[in-house]
Amino acid sequence: MEKSYHDYIFESKHKKQKKIFFYLYVIMITFRALEEFVKEKLPAFGDEKRDYILSVKLSRLQIIRREFV
């Protein structure tokens, strides 16, 4: 049975979605590791500065998510 044009498009979209979700997963892990690094390695910063750094990083992650979804 031959594949139709629609089947090829569906498979292509599915592969692209898998890649996007993989990259989002990697980005989320990276930001979580960065969050832990900021919490553990930068205690000299006050709580406000650490919270600011984390909020900036998390807002960037949200922007990246919006671009992919």
PDB file of C-alpha atoms in Angstrom:
ATOM      1  CA  MET A   1       0.000   0.000   0.000  1.00  0.00           C
ATOM      2  CA  GLU A   2       1.440   3.318  -1.053  1.00  0.00           C
ATOM      3  CA  LYS A   3       1.565   6.268   1.235  1.00  0.00           C
ATOM      4  CA  SER A   4      -0.435   9.283   0.301  1.00  0.00           C
ATOM      5  CA  TYR A   5       0.777  12.852   0.319  1.00  0.00           C
ATOM      6  CA  HIS A   6      -1.162  13.411   3.551  1.00  0.00           C
ATOM      7  CA  ASP A   7       0.709  10.553   5.259  1.00  0.00           C
ATOM      8  CA  TYR A   8       4.065  12.072   4.365  1.00  0.00           C
ATOM      9  CA  ILE A   9       3.043  15.475   5.693  1.00  0.00           C
ATOM     10  CA  PHE A  10       1.721  13.939   8.911  1.00  0.00           C
ATOM     11  CA  GLU A  11       4.950  11.984   9.456  1.00  0.00           C
ATOM     12  CA  SER A  12       7.035  15.075   8.764  1.00  0.00           C
ATOM     13  CA  LYS A  13       5.057  17.174  11.239  1.00  0.00           C
ATOM     14  CA  HIS A  14       5.270  14.415  13.832  1.00  0.00           C
ATOM     15  CA  LYS A  15       9.064  14.236  13.506  1.00  0.00           C
ATOM     16  CA  LYS A  16       9.339  18.015  13.821  1.00  0.00           C
ATOM     17  CA  GLN A  17       7.173  17.994  16.942  1.00  0.00           C
ATOM     18  CA  LYS A  18       9.349  15.289  18.492  1.00  0.00           C
ATOM     19  CA  LYS A  19      12.462  17.386  17.839  1.00  0.00           C
ATOM     20  CA  ILE A  20      10.859  20.499  19.286  1.00  0.00           C
ATOM     21  CA  PHE A  21       9.764  18.704  22.445  1.00  0.00           C
ATOM     22  CA  PHE A  22      13.216  17.187  22.819  1.00  0.00           C
ATOM     23  CA  TYR A  23      14.857  20.615  22.558  1.00  0.00           C
ATOM     24  CA  LEU A  24      12.361  22.079  25.023  1.00  0.00           C
ATOM     25  CA  TYR A  25      13.139  19.244  27.431  1.00  0.00           C
ATOM     26  CA  VAL A  26      16.878  19.935  27.138  1.00  0.00           C
ATOM     27  CA  ILE A  27      16.297  23.652  27.684  1.00  0.00           C
ATOM     28  CA  MET A  28      14.162  22.983  30.761  1.00  0.00           C
ATOM     29  CA  ILE A  29      16.840  20.714  32.246  1.00  0.00           C
ATOM     30  CA  THR A  30      19.463  23.371  31.567  1.00  0.00           C
ATOM     31  CA  PHE A  31      17.440  26.053  33.308  1.00  0.00           C
ATOM     32  CA  ARG A  32      16.776  23.794  36.291  1.00  0.00           C
ATOM     33  CA  ALA A  33      20.494  23.109  36.592  1.00  0.00           C
ATOM     34  CA  LEU A  34      21.160  26.837  36.353  1.00  0.00           C
ATOM     35  CA  GLU A  35      18.588  27.464  39.067  1.00  0.00           C
ATOM     36  CA  GLU A  36      20.316  24.979  41.371  1.00  0.00           C
ATOM     37  CA  PHE A  37      23.690  26.524  40.571  1.00  0.00           C
ATOM     38  CA  VAL A  38      22.433  29.993  41.433  1.00  0.00           C
ATOM     39  CA  LYS A  39      20.910  28.783  44.688  1.00  0.00           C
ATOM     40  CA  GLU A  40      23.980  26.830  45.824  1.00  0.00           C
ATOM     41  CA  LYS A  41      26.993  28.635  44.405  1.00  0.00           C
ATOM     42  CA  LEU A  42      25.932  32.242  44.753  1.00  0.00           C
ATOM     43  CA  PRO A  43      24.879  32.610  48.386  1.00  0.00           C
ATOM     44  CA  ALA A  44      26.738  35.941  48.547  1.00  0.00           C
ATOM     45  CA  PHE A  45      23.930  37.495  46.555  1.00  0.00           C
ATOM     46  CA  GLY A  46      20.951  38.614  48.515  1.00  0.00           C
ATOM     47  CA  ASP A  47      17.683  36.793  48.067  1.00  0.00           C
ATOM     48  CA  GLU A  48      16.353  39.602  45.884  1.00  0.00           C
ATOM     49  CA  LYS A  49      19.243  39.361  43.412  1.00  0.00           C
ATOM     50  CA  ARG A  50      19.018  35.566  43.200  1.00  0.00           C
ATOM     51  CA  ASP A  51      15.272  35.775  42.656  1.00  0.00           C
ATOM     52  CA  TYR A  52      15.827  38.384  39.943  1.00  0.00           C
ATOM     53  CA  ILE A  53      18.383  36.198  38.144  1.00  0.00           C
ATOM     54  CA  LEU A  54      16.053  33.204  38.273  1.00  0.00           C
ATOM     55  CA  SER A  55      13.042  35.205  37.108  1.00  0.00           C
ATOM     56  CA  VAL A  56      14.987  36.492  34.097  1.00  0.00           C
ATOM     57  CA  LYS A  57      16.051  32.965  33.157  1.00  0.00           C
ATOM     58  CA  LEU A  58      12.553  31.572  33.602  1.00  0.00           C
ATOM     59  CA  SER A  59      11.020  34.372  31.538  1.00  0.00           C
ATOM     60  CA  ARG A  60      13.449  33.534  28.732  1.00  0.00           C
ATOM     61  CA  LEU A  61      12.353  29.913  28.943  1.00  0.00           C
ATOM     62  CA  GLN A  62       8.713  30.964  28.633  1.00  0.00           C
ATOM     63  CA  ILE A  63       9.546  33.039  25.564  1.00  0.00           C
ATOM     64  CA  ILE A  64      11.299  30.052  23.995  1.00  0.00           C
ATOM     65  CA  ARG A  65       8.301  27.837  24.744  1.00  0.00           C
ATOM     66  CA  ARG A  66       5.935  30.322  23.081  1.00  0.00           C
ATOM     67  CA  GLU A  67       8.081  30.400  19.949  1.00  0.00           C
ATOM     68  CA  PHE A  68       8.015  26.626  19.580  1.00  0.00           C
ATOM     69  CA  VAL A  69       4.404  25.950  20.487  1.00  0.00           C
TER      70      VAL A  69
END
